[in-house]
Amino acid sequence: MSAPGRLEAKAADSFPRDLWVIVTQREIGVKLRDRNFLISTLITIVVIAASLTISGIMANRTDHVKVATAGPEAGQIVAAATGLADAAGKKIAFSAHPAADTAAVEQQVRGGAVDAGLVPVDGGWRLIGKSATNDNATTYVTAAARQFAMQHNADAAGTSLDQLARGGAVSYDLLAPSAIDPGLSKVVAFAFAFLFYLSSILFGMAIAQSVVEEKQNRIVEILASAIPVRQLLIGKVVGNTVMALAQLGLFVGAGLIGLTAIGKGDQIAQIAGAAGWFIVFFLVGFLALASLWAVAGALATRTEDLQSTATPLSMLVMVVLFAGIFAKGVFLTVISYVPIVSIVAMPSRVAQGTASWWEPLPALAIMIAATYGIIVIAERIYRRSLLQTQRRLTIRQALAVED
């Protein structure tokens, strides 16, 4: 048996099997005393709250469109445009600013006093803008002008606008209506992907750096003589997973409270369900990732080596990030069953309402099985490479080391 194996065997025989709890407590204590960690957590919560507040303010803000008008009928059309916008559920208010003639209207538009101008021309109306088209004016003022013309023509023909429009009503039925606003579901999916990336990188790199610093300073040799290497790994993984989960819970909770505050309470139930699945998937998946980050640190002998040993993990985290943001349709459905990627993909499908109630269960079972396999292999690599302080190892070389 090699020296590392003898050290571990000696430690395992001499000490109780719950020493990992001490390592876990130490990891948690270090994080709670880390001012940078506490400040960054607080800043992130503030950013989440601020972004949701700004989003709510922008969503509830009424867009005021000033329109210079020539003639009383133009003013009536502008007033009708506000009614059409209200009927469409848009918070847009049009205000008419009477001018003497077309030249005066153009002068107000050029000077920036108004957003658009409306003047009569032969056979209709003319909208005037300065340098760009105002979409709200184009949509609702144009619709109001057509409605005004139809009313005028109906009166001339001795009929009514309702009679002219009879038979033209269109209803919109959804075969599979979504319980959540599609725009909000995209925001939720992005939030899941970003929070996964943030937690994986921050806590993962912290684990890897902690391991390699202990190797570089030869502290690991003292630790290995006092604590079985396996329990040292368990303590590091569990401690950082607890802190990552606690931080993630704070972020998700802040987001849900913020959504309630901006009037999205009617959709909180489904979002909260998706967030709950995200936390569960993250807990299981991060155990695997934390083990792999510990391996990245154990394979290195100096802090500079981490750039090489941690690159595959960094790329994996980036793949999950982009998959969570951009994946859709059948591709999103498929990857929602792929371990690690499913941390983001399956909760995103739940948020969108495209996943049946039972689908997260087999996906979670696959994740648990994959996590177990990853931890078993990672523990073997970590145990065999931790005390190899002479050179940086590859995974193949670490597996070839005898216990």
CSV table of C-alpha atoms in Angstrom, one decimal:
chain,number,residue,atom,x,y,z
A,1,MET,CA,0.0,0.0,0.0
A,2,SER,CA,1.3,3.5,-0.9
A,3,ALA,CA,2.0,6.2,1.7
A,4,PRO,CA,-1.2,8.1,1.0
A,5,GLY,CA,-3.2,4.9,1.4
A,6,ARG,CA,-1.4,4.1,4.7
A,7,LEU,CA,-2.2,7.6,6.0
A,8,GLU,CA,-5.8,7.3,5.1
A,9,ALA,CA,-6.1,3.8,6.5
A,10,LYS,CA,-4.5,4.9,9.8
A,11,ALA,CA,-6.9,7.9,10.0
A,12,ALA,CA,-9.9,5.8,9.2
A,13,ASP,CA,-9.0,3.3,12.0
A,14,SER,CA,-8.2,5.9,14.6
A,15,PHE,CA,-11.0,8.4,14.3
A,16,PRO,CA,-14.8,8.3,14.3
A,17,ARG,CA,-16.7,8.3,11.0
A,18,ASP,CA,-18.5,11.6,11.6
A,19,LEU,CA,-15.4,13.9,11.3
A,20,TRP,CA,-16.9,15.2,8.1
A,21,VAL,CA,-19.3,17.1,10.2
A,22,ILE,CA,-16.4,19.1,11.7
A,23,VAL,CA,-15.1,19.9,8.2
A,24,THR,CA,-18.6,20.9,7.1
A,25,GLN,CA,-18.9,23.3,10.1
A,26,ARG,CA,-15.5,24.7,9.3
A,27,GLU,CA,-16.5,25.3,5.6
A,28,ILE,CA,-19.7,27.0,6.6
A,29,GLY,CA,-18.0,29.1,9.3
A,30,VAL,CA,-15.4,30.3,6.8
A,31,LYS,CA,-18.1,31.4,4.4
A,32,LEU,CA,-20.1,33.2,7.1
A,33,ARG,CA,-17.0,35.1,8.1
A,34,ASP,CA,-16.1,36.0,4.6
A,35,ARG,CA,-17.0,39.6,4.2
A,36,ASN,CA,-16.8,39.5,0.4
A,37,PHE,CA,-19.2,36.6,0.3
A,38,LEU,CA,-21.7,38.3,2.6
A,39,ILE,CA,-21.5,41.6,0.7
A,40,SER,CA,-21.8,40.0,-2.7
A,41,THR,CA,-24.9,38.0,-1.5
A,42,LEU,CA,-26.5,41.2,-0.2
A,43,ILE,CA,-25.7,43.1,-3.4
A,44,THR,CA,-27.2,40.3,-5.5
A,45,ILE,CA,-30.4,40.4,-3.5
A,46,VAL,CA,-30.6,44.2,-3.9
A,47,VAL,CA,-30.0,43.8,-7.6
A,48,ILE,CA,-32.8,41.3,-7.9
A,49,ALA,CA,-35.2,43.5,-6.0
A,50,ALA,CA,-34.2,46.6,-7.9
A,51,SER,CA,-34.5,44.9,-11.3
A,52,LEU,CA,-37.9,43.6,-10.5
A,53,THR,CA,-39.0,47.0,-9.1
A,54,ILE,CA,-37.8,48.7,-12.3
A,55,SER,CA,-39.5,46.1,-14.4
A,56,GLY,CA,-42.8,46.6,-12.5
A,57,ILE,CA,-42.5,50.4,-12.8
A,58,MET,CA,-41.9,50.2,-16.5
A,59,ALA,CA,-44.7,47.7,-17.0
A,60,ASN,CA,-47.2,49.9,-15.1
A,61,ARG,CA,-46.0,53.2,-16.6
A,62,THR,CA,-48.3,54.9,-19.0
A,63,ASP,CA,-46.7,56.0,-22.2
A,64,HIS,CA,-47.8,59.5,-23.1
A,65,VAL,CA,-47.8,60.4,-26.8
A,66,LYS,CA,-48.2,64.0,-27.8
A,67,VAL,CA,-49.9,64.6,-31.2
A,68,ALA,CA,-50.1,68.0,-32.8
A,69,THR,CA,-53.4,68.3,-34.7
A,70,ALA,CA,-54.8,70.6,-37.4
A,71,GLY,CA,-58.6,70.8,-37.3
A,72,PRO,CA,-61.2,69.6,-34.7
A,73,GLU,CA,-61.7,66.2,-36.4
A,74,ALA,CA,-58.0,65.4,-35.9
A,75,GLY,CA,-58.5,66.1,-32.2
A,76,GLN,CA,-61.4,63.7,-32.1
A,77,ILE,CA,-59.3,61.0,-33.7
A,78,VAL,CA,-56.5,61.4,-31.2
A,79,ALA,CA,-59.0,61.1,-28.3
A,80,ALA,CA,-60.4,57.9,-29.9
A,81,ALA,CA,-56.9,56.5,-30.2
A,82,THR,CA,-56.6,56.5,-26.4
A,83,GLY,CA,-59.9,54.5,-26.1
A,84,LEU,CA,-58.6,51.9,-28.6
A,85,ALA,CA,-55.4,51.5,-26.6
A,86,ASP,CA,-57.3,51.1,-23.4
A,87,ALA,CA,-59.5,48.5,-25.1
A,88,ALA,CA,-56.4,46.6,-26.1
A,89,GLY,CA,-55.0,46.6,-22.5
A,90,LYS,CA,-52.2,49.0,-23.4
A,91,LYS,CA,-51.1,51.8,-21.1
A,92,ILE,CA,-50.9,54.5,-23.7
A,93,ALA,CA,-52.4,57.9,-23.5
A,94,PHE,CA,-52.6,60.2,-26.5
A,95,SER,CA,-53.0,64.0,-26.1
A,96,ALA,CA,-54.0,66.4,-28.8
A,97,HIS,CA,-52.1,69.7,-29.2
A,98,PRO,CA,-54.1,71.9,-31.6
A,99,ALA,CA,-52.2,73.9,-34.2
A,100,ALA,CA,-53.3,76.5,-36.7
A,101,ASP,CA,-52.4,74.6,-39.9
A,102,THR,CA,-50.1,72.0,-41.4
A,103,ALA,CA,-47.1,74.2,-41.3
A,104,ALA,CA,-47.6,74.9,-37.6
A,105,VAL,CA,-47.9,71.1,-36.9
A,106,GLU,CA,-44.7,70.4,-38.8
A,107,GLN,CA,-43.0,73.1,-36.8
A,108,GLN,CA,-44.0,71.5,-33.5
A,109,VAL,CA,-42.8,68.1,-34.7
A,110,ARG,CA,-39.4,69.5,-35.8
A,111,GLY,CA,-38.9,71.3,-32.6
A,112,GLY,CA,-39.6,68.2,-30.5
A,113,ALA,CA,-42.6,69.7,-28.7
A,114,VAL,CA,-44.7,66.7,-29.8
A,115,ASP,CA,-44.1,63.1,-30.8
A,116,ALA,CA,-46.1,63.2,-34.0
A,117,GLY,CA,-48.5,65.3,-36.0
A,118,LEU,CA,-51.9,64.6,-37.6
A,119,VAL,CA,-53.3,66.7,-40.5
A,120,PRO,CA,-56.1,66.1,-43.0
A,121,VAL,CA,-55.2,65.4,-46.6
A,122,ASP,CA,-57.3,64.5,-49.7
A,123,GLY,CA,-58.8,61.1,-49.1
A,124,GLY,CA,-57.6,60.7,-45.5
A,125,TRP,CA,-55.1,61.7,-43.0
A,126,ARG,CA,-51.3,62.3,-42.8
A,127,LEU,CA,-49.2,61.3,-39.8
A,128,ILE,CA,-46.0,63.3,-39.4
A,129,GLY,CA,-42.9,62.3,-37.5
A,130,LYS,CA,-39.5,63.9,-37.1
A,131,SER,CA,-36.9,61.2,-37.7
A,132,ALA,CA,-38.4,57.9,-36.7
A,133,THR,CA,-41.8,56.2,-36.8
A,134,ASN,CA,-43.8,56.3,-33.5
A,135,ASP,CA,-45.2,52.7,-33.4
A,136,ASN,CA,-48.0,53.6,-31.0
A,137,ALA,CA,-49.2,56.5,-33.1
A,138,THR,CA,-49.0,54.4,-36.2
A,139,THR,CA,-51.1,51.6,-34.6
A,140,TYR,CA,-53.8,53.4,-32.7
A,141,VAL,CA,-54.1,56.8,-34.4
A,142,THR,CA,-54.3,54.9,-37.8
A,143,ALA,CA,-57.0,52.6,-36.3
A,144,ALA,CA,-58.9,55.5,-34.8
A,145,ALA,CA,-58.8,57.4,-38.2
A,146,ARG,CA,-60.2,54.4,-40.0
A,147,GLN,CA,-62.9,54.0,-37.4
A,148,PHE,CA,-63.7,57.7,-37.7
A,149,ALA,CA,-64.0,57.4,-41.5
A,150,MET,CA,-66.2,54.3,-41.2
A,151,GLN,CA,-68.5,56.1,-38.8
A,152,HIS,CA,-68.7,59.1,-41.1
A,153,ASN,CA,-69.5,56.9,-44.1
A,154,ALA,CA,-72.1,54.9,-42.1
A,155,ASP,CA,-73.9,58.1,-41.1
A,156,ALA,CA,-73.8,59.2,-44.8
A,157,ALA,CA,-75.3,55.9,-45.8
A,158,GLY,CA,-78.0,56.0,-43.2
A,159,THR,CA,-76.7,53.0,-41.2
A,160,SER,CA,-74.6,52.5,-38.2
A,161,LEU,CA,-71.0,51.4,-37.6
A,162,ASP,CA,-72.2,48.2,-35.8
A,163,GLN,CA,-74.2,47.3,-38.8
A,164,LEU,CA,-71.3,47.8,-41.1
A,165,ALA,CA,-69.1,45.7,-38.9
A,166,ARG,CA,-71.6,42.9,-38.4
A,167,GLY,CA,-70.2,39.5,-39.1
A,168,GLY,CA,-66.6,40.7,-38.8
A,169,ALA,CA,-66.0,39.8,-35.1
A,170,VAL,CA,-63.1,37.4,-34.5
A,171,SER,CA,-62.5,35.4,-31.3
A,172,TYR,CA,-59.1,33.9,-30.4
A,173,ASP,CA,-59.3,30.5,-28.7
A,174,LEU,CA,-56.2,28.8,-27.3
A,175,LEU,CA,-56.1,25.0,-27.5
A,176,ALA,CA,-53.4,24.8,-24.8
A,177,PRO,CA,-53.5,28.0,-22.9
A,178,SER,CA,-50.4,28.8,-20.8
A,179,ALA,CA,-50.9,29.7,-17.1
A,180,ILE,CA,-48.0,32.0,-17.2
A,181,ASP,CA,-47.1,34.9,-19.4
A,182,PRO,CA,-44.7,33.8,-22.1
A,183,GLY,CA,-42.5,36.8,-21.6
A,184,LEU,CA,-42.3,36.2,-17.9
A,185,SER,CA,-41.5,32.5,-18.4
A,186,LYS,CA,-38.5,33.5,-20.5
A,187,VAL,CA,-37.3,35.8,-17.7
A,188,VAL,CA,-37.7,32.9,-15.2
A,189,ALA,CA,-35.7,30.6,-17.5
A,190,PHE,CA,-32.9,33.1,-17.8
A,191,ALA,CA,-32.9,33.6,-14.0
A,192,PHE,CA,-32.6,29.9,-13.4
A,193,ALA,CA,-29.7,29.7,-15.8
A,194,PHE,CA,-27.9,32.7,-14.4
A,195,LEU,CA,-28.3,31.6,-10.8
A,196,PHE,CA,-27.0,28.2,-11.6
A,197,TYR,CA,-24.0,29.7,-13.3
A,198,LEU,CA,-23.3,32.2,-10.5
A,199,SER,CA,-23.5,29.6,-7.7
A,200,SER,CA,-21.6,26.9,-9.6
A,201,ILE,CA,-18.7,29.3,-10.4
A,202,LEU,CA,-18.5,31.1,-7.1
A,203,PHE,CA,-18.7,28.0,-4.8
A,204,GLY,CA,-17.0,25.6,-7.2
A,205,MET,CA,-13.9,27.7,-7.6
A,206,ALA,CA,-13.9,28.3,-3.9
A,207,ILE,CA,-13.8,24.5,-3.3
A,208,ALA,CA,-11.1,24.0,-5.9
A,209,GLN,CA,-8.9,26.9,-4.6
A,210,SER,CA,-9.3,25.7,-1.0
A,211,VAL,CA,-8.1,22.2,-2.0
A,212,VAL,CA,-5.1,23.4,-4.1
A,213,GLU,CA,-4.0,25.9,-1.4
A,214,GLU,CA,-4.0,23.1,1.2
A,215,LYS,CA,-1.9,21.0,-1.2
A,216,GLN,CA,0.5,23.9,-2.0
A,217,ASN,CA,1.0,24.7,1.7
A,218,ARG,CA,1.4,21.0,2.6
A,219,ILE,CA,-1.4,21.4,5.1
A,220,VAL,CA,-3.2,18.5,3.4
A,221,GLU,CA,-0.6,16.1,4.8
A,222,ILE,CA,-1.4,17.1,8.3
A,223,LEU,CA,-5.2,16.9,7.6
A,224,ALA,CA,-4.8,13.5,6.0
A,225,SER,CA,-3.0,12.2,9.1
A,226,ALA,CA,-5.9,13.4,11.3
A,227,ILE,CA,-9.0,13.0,9.1
A,228,PRO,CA,-9.7,10.3,6.5
A,229,VAL,CA,-9.4,11.9,3.0
A,230,ARG,CA,-12.9,10.6,2.1
A,231,GLN,CA,-14.4,12.5,5.1
A,232,LEU,CA,-12.5,15.6,4.2
A,233,LEU,CA,-14.1,15.5,0.7
A,234,ILE,CA,-17.5,14.9,2.2
A,235,GLY,CA,-17.2,17.8,4.6
A,236,LYS,CA,-16.1,20.2,1.8
A,237,VAL,CA,-18.8,19.1,-0.5
A,238,VAL,CA,-21.6,19.2,2.1
A,239,GLY,CA,-20.5,22.5,3.6
A,240,ASN,CA,-20.3,24.3,0.3
A,241,THR,CA,-23.5,22.7,-0.9
A,242,VAL,CA,-25.4,23.9,2.2
A,243,MET,CA,-24.1,27.5,1.7
A,244,ALA,CA,-24.8,27.4,-2.1
A,245,LEU,CA,-28.3,26.2,-1.4
A,246,ALA,CA,-28.9,28.8,1.3
A,247,GLN,CA,-27.7,31.6,-0.9
A,248,LEU,CA,-29.8,30.3,-3.8
A,249,GLY,CA,-32.9,30.1,-1.6
A,250,LEU,CA,-32.4,33.7,-0.6
A,251,PHE,CA,-32.1,34.7,-4.3
A,252,VAL,CA,-35.2,32.7,-5.3
A,253,GLY,CA,-37.2,34.0,-2.3
A,254,ALA,CA,-36.3,37.6,-3.2
A,255,GLY,CA,-37.4,37.1,-6.7
A,256,LEU,CA,-40.8,35.6,-5.7
A,257,ILE,CA,-41.4,38.4,-3.2
A,258,GLY,CA,-40.5,40.9,-5.9
A,259,LEU,CA,-42.9,39.4,-8.4
A,260,THR,CA,-45.7,39.6,-5.8
A,261,ALA,CA,-44.8,43.2,-5.2
A,262,ILE,CA,-45.0,44.2,-8.9
A,263,GLY,CA,-48.5,42.6,-9.3
A,264,LYS,CA,-47.6,39.2,-10.7
A,265,GLY,CA,-49.1,37.4,-7.7
A,266,ASP,CA,-51.6,35.5,-9.9
A,267,GLN,CA,-48.7,33.7,-11.5
A,268,ILE,CA,-46.7,33.1,-8.4
A,269,ALA,CA,-48.1,29.6,-7.8
A,270,GLN,CA,-46.6,28.2,-11.1
A,271,ILE,CA,-43.4,30.2,-10.8
A,272,ALA,CA,-43.0,29.0,-7.2
A,273,GLY,CA,-43.5,25.4,-8.3
A,274,ALA,CA,-40.8,25.8,-10.9
A,275,ALA,CA,-38.5,27.5,-8.4
A,276,GLY,CA,-39.0,24.6,-6.0
A,277,TRP,CA,-38.0,22.1,-8.6
A,278,PHE,CA,-35.0,24.2,-9.5
A,279,ILE,CA,-33.8,24.2,-5.9
A,280,VAL,CA,-34.3,20.4,-5.7
A,281,PHE,CA,-32.5,19.7,-9.0
A,282,PHE,CA,-29.7,22.2,-8.0
A,283,LEU,CA,-29.2,20.4,-4.6
A,284,VAL,CA,-28.7,17.1,-6.3
A,285,GLY,CA,-26.7,18.4,-9.2
A,286,PHE,CA,-24.4,20.6,-7.1
A,287,LEU,CA,-23.3,17.6,-5.0
A,288,ALA,CA,-21.9,16.2,-8.3
A,289,LEU,CA,-20.4,19.5,-9.4
A,290,ALA,CA,-18.9,20.2,-6.0
A,291,SER,CA,-17.2,16.8,-6.1
A,292,LEU,CA,-15.8,17.6,-9.5
A,293,TRP,CA,-14.6,21.0,-8.4
A,294,ALA,CA,-12.8,19.3,-5.5
A,295,VAL,CA,-11.2,16.9,-8.0
A,296,ALA,CA,-10.0,19.9,-10.1
A,297,GLY,CA,-8.3,21.2,-7.0
A,298,ALA,CA,-6.8,17.9,-6.1
A,299,LEU,CA,-5.3,17.3,-9.6
A,300,ALA,CA,-3.4,20.6,-9.4
A,301,THR,CA,-0.4,21.3,-7.3
A,302,ARG,CA,-0.3,25.1,-7.5
A,303,THR,CA,-3.0,27.7,-7.9
A,304,GLU,CA,-1.8,28.4,-11.4
A,305,ASP,CA,-2.7,24.8,-12.4
A,306,LEU,CA,-6.4,25.4,-11.8
A,307,GLN,CA,-6.7,27.2,-15.1
A,308,SER,CA,-6.0,23.9,-16.7
A,309,THR,CA,-7.7,21.4,-14.4
A,310,ALA,CA,-10.9,23.5,-14.0
A,311,THR,CA,-11.4,24.4,-17.7
A,312,PRO,CA,-13.6,21.4,-18.5
A,313,LEU,CA,-15.9,22.2,-15.6
A,314,SER,CA,-16.1,25.9,-16.5
A,315,MET,CA,-17.0,24.9,-20.1
A,316,LEU,CA,-19.7,22.5,-18.7
A,317,VAL,CA,-21.2,25.3,-16.6
A,318,MET,CA,-21.2,27.6,-19.6
A,319,VAL,CA,-23.0,25.0,-21.8
A,320,VAL,CA,-25.7,24.7,-19.1
A,321,LEU,CA,-26.0,28.5,-19.0
A,322,PHE,CA,-26.5,28.9,-22.7
A,323,ALA,CA,-28.7,25.8,-23.0
A,324,GLY,CA,-31.0,27.2,-20.3
A,325,ILE,CA,-31.2,30.6,-22.1
A,326,PHE,CA,-31.5,29.6,-25.7
A,327,ALA,CA,-32.9,26.0,-25.8
A,328,LYS,CA,-36.5,25.6,-26.9
A,329,GLY,CA,-39.0,23.1,-28.3
A,330,VAL,CA,-38.0,19.5,-28.7
A,331,PHE,CA,-34.3,20.2,-27.9
A,332,LEU,CA,-35.3,21.7,-24.6
A,333,THR,CA,-37.5,18.7,-23.8
A,334,VAL,CA,-34.6,16.3,-24.6
A,335,ILE,CA,-32.0,18.0,-22.5
A,336,SER,CA,-34.4,18.4,-19.6
A,337,TYR,CA,-33.6,14.7,-18.9
A,338,VAL,CA,-29.8,15.1,-19.3
A,339,PRO,CA,-28.0,15.2,-15.9
A,340,ILE,CA,-26.6,18.6,-14.9
A,341,VAL,CA,-28.3,20.3,-17.9
A,342,SER,CA,-31.7,19.3,-16.4
A,343,ILE,CA,-30.9,21.5,-13.4
A,344,VAL,CA,-32.0,24.4,-15.5
A,345,ALA,CA,-33.9,22.8,-18.4
A,346,MET,CA,-36.6,20.9,-16.5
A,347,PRO,CA,-37.6,23.8,-14.1
A,348,SER,CA,-37.7,26.1,-17.2
A,349,ARG,CA,-40.2,23.7,-18.8
A,350,VAL,CA,-42.3,23.7,-15.6
A,351,ALA,CA,-42.3,27.5,-15.6
A,352,GLN,CA,-43.4,27.5,-19.3
A,353,GLY,CA,-46.2,25.0,-18.6
A,354,THR,CA,-44.8,22.6,-21.2
A,355,ALA,CA,-43.9,19.8,-18.8
A,356,SER,CA,-46.4,17.3,-17.4
A,357,TRP,CA,-46.6,17.0,-13.6
A,358,TRP,CA,-44.8,13.7,-13.6
A,359,GLU,CA,-41.9,14.6,-15.9
A,360,PRO,CA,-39.6,16.1,-13.2
A,361,LEU,CA,-39.7,12.8,-11.3
A,362,PRO,CA,-37.9,10.6,-13.8
A,363,ALA,CA,-35.6,13.5,-14.7
A,364,LEU,CA,-34.7,13.8,-11.0
A,365,ALA,CA,-34.2,10.0,-10.7
A,366,ILE,CA,-31.8,10.1,-13.6
A,367,MET,CA,-30.0,13.1,-12.0
A,368,ILE,CA,-29.7,11.2,-8.6
A,369,ALA,CA,-28.2,8.1,-10.3
A,370,ALA,CA,-25.8,10.2,-12.3
A,371,THR,CA,-24.8,12.2,-9.2
A,372,TYR,CA,-24.1,9.0,-7.3
A,373,GLY,CA,-21.9,7.7,-10.1
A,374,ILE,CA,-20.0,11.0,-10.4
A,375,ILE,CA,-19.4,11.2,-6.6
A,376,VAL,CA,-18.0,7.6,-6.5
A,377,ILE,CA,-15.6,8.3,-9.3
A,378,ALA,CA,-14.7,11.8,-8.0
A,379,GLU,CA,-14.0,10.4,-4.6
A,380,ARG,CA,-11.6,7.8,-6.0
A,381,ILE,CA,-9.7,10.5,-8.1
A,382,TYR,CA,-9.7,13.0,-5.2
A,383,ARG,CA,-8.4,10.4,-2.7
A,384,ARG,CA,-5.6,9.2,-5.0
A,385,SER,CA,-4.4,12.6,-6.2
A,386,LEU,CA,-4.7,14.7,-3.0
A,387,LEU,CA,-1.4,13.7,-1.5
A,388,GLN,CA,0.5,13.7,-4.9
A,389,THR,CA,2.2,17.1,-4.4
A,390,GLN,CA,5.1,16.7,-6.8
A,391,ARG,CA,3.3,17.4,-10.1
A,392,ARG,CA,0.0,18.2,-11.7
A,393,LEU,CA,-1.9,15.0,-12.5
A,394,THR,CA,-4.3,14.1,-15.2
A,395,ILE,CA,-7.4,12.1,-14.4
A,396,ARG,CA,-5.9,8.9,-16.0
A,397,GLN,CA,-2.7,9.3,-13.9
A,398,ALA,CA,-4.8,9.8,-10.7
A,399,LEU,CA,-6.8,6.7,-11.4
A,400,ALA,CA,-3.5,4.7,-12.0
A,401,VAL,CA,-2.2,5.7,-8.5
A,402,GLU,CA,-2.5,2.8,-6.0
A,403,ASP,CA,-4.4,3.2,-2.8
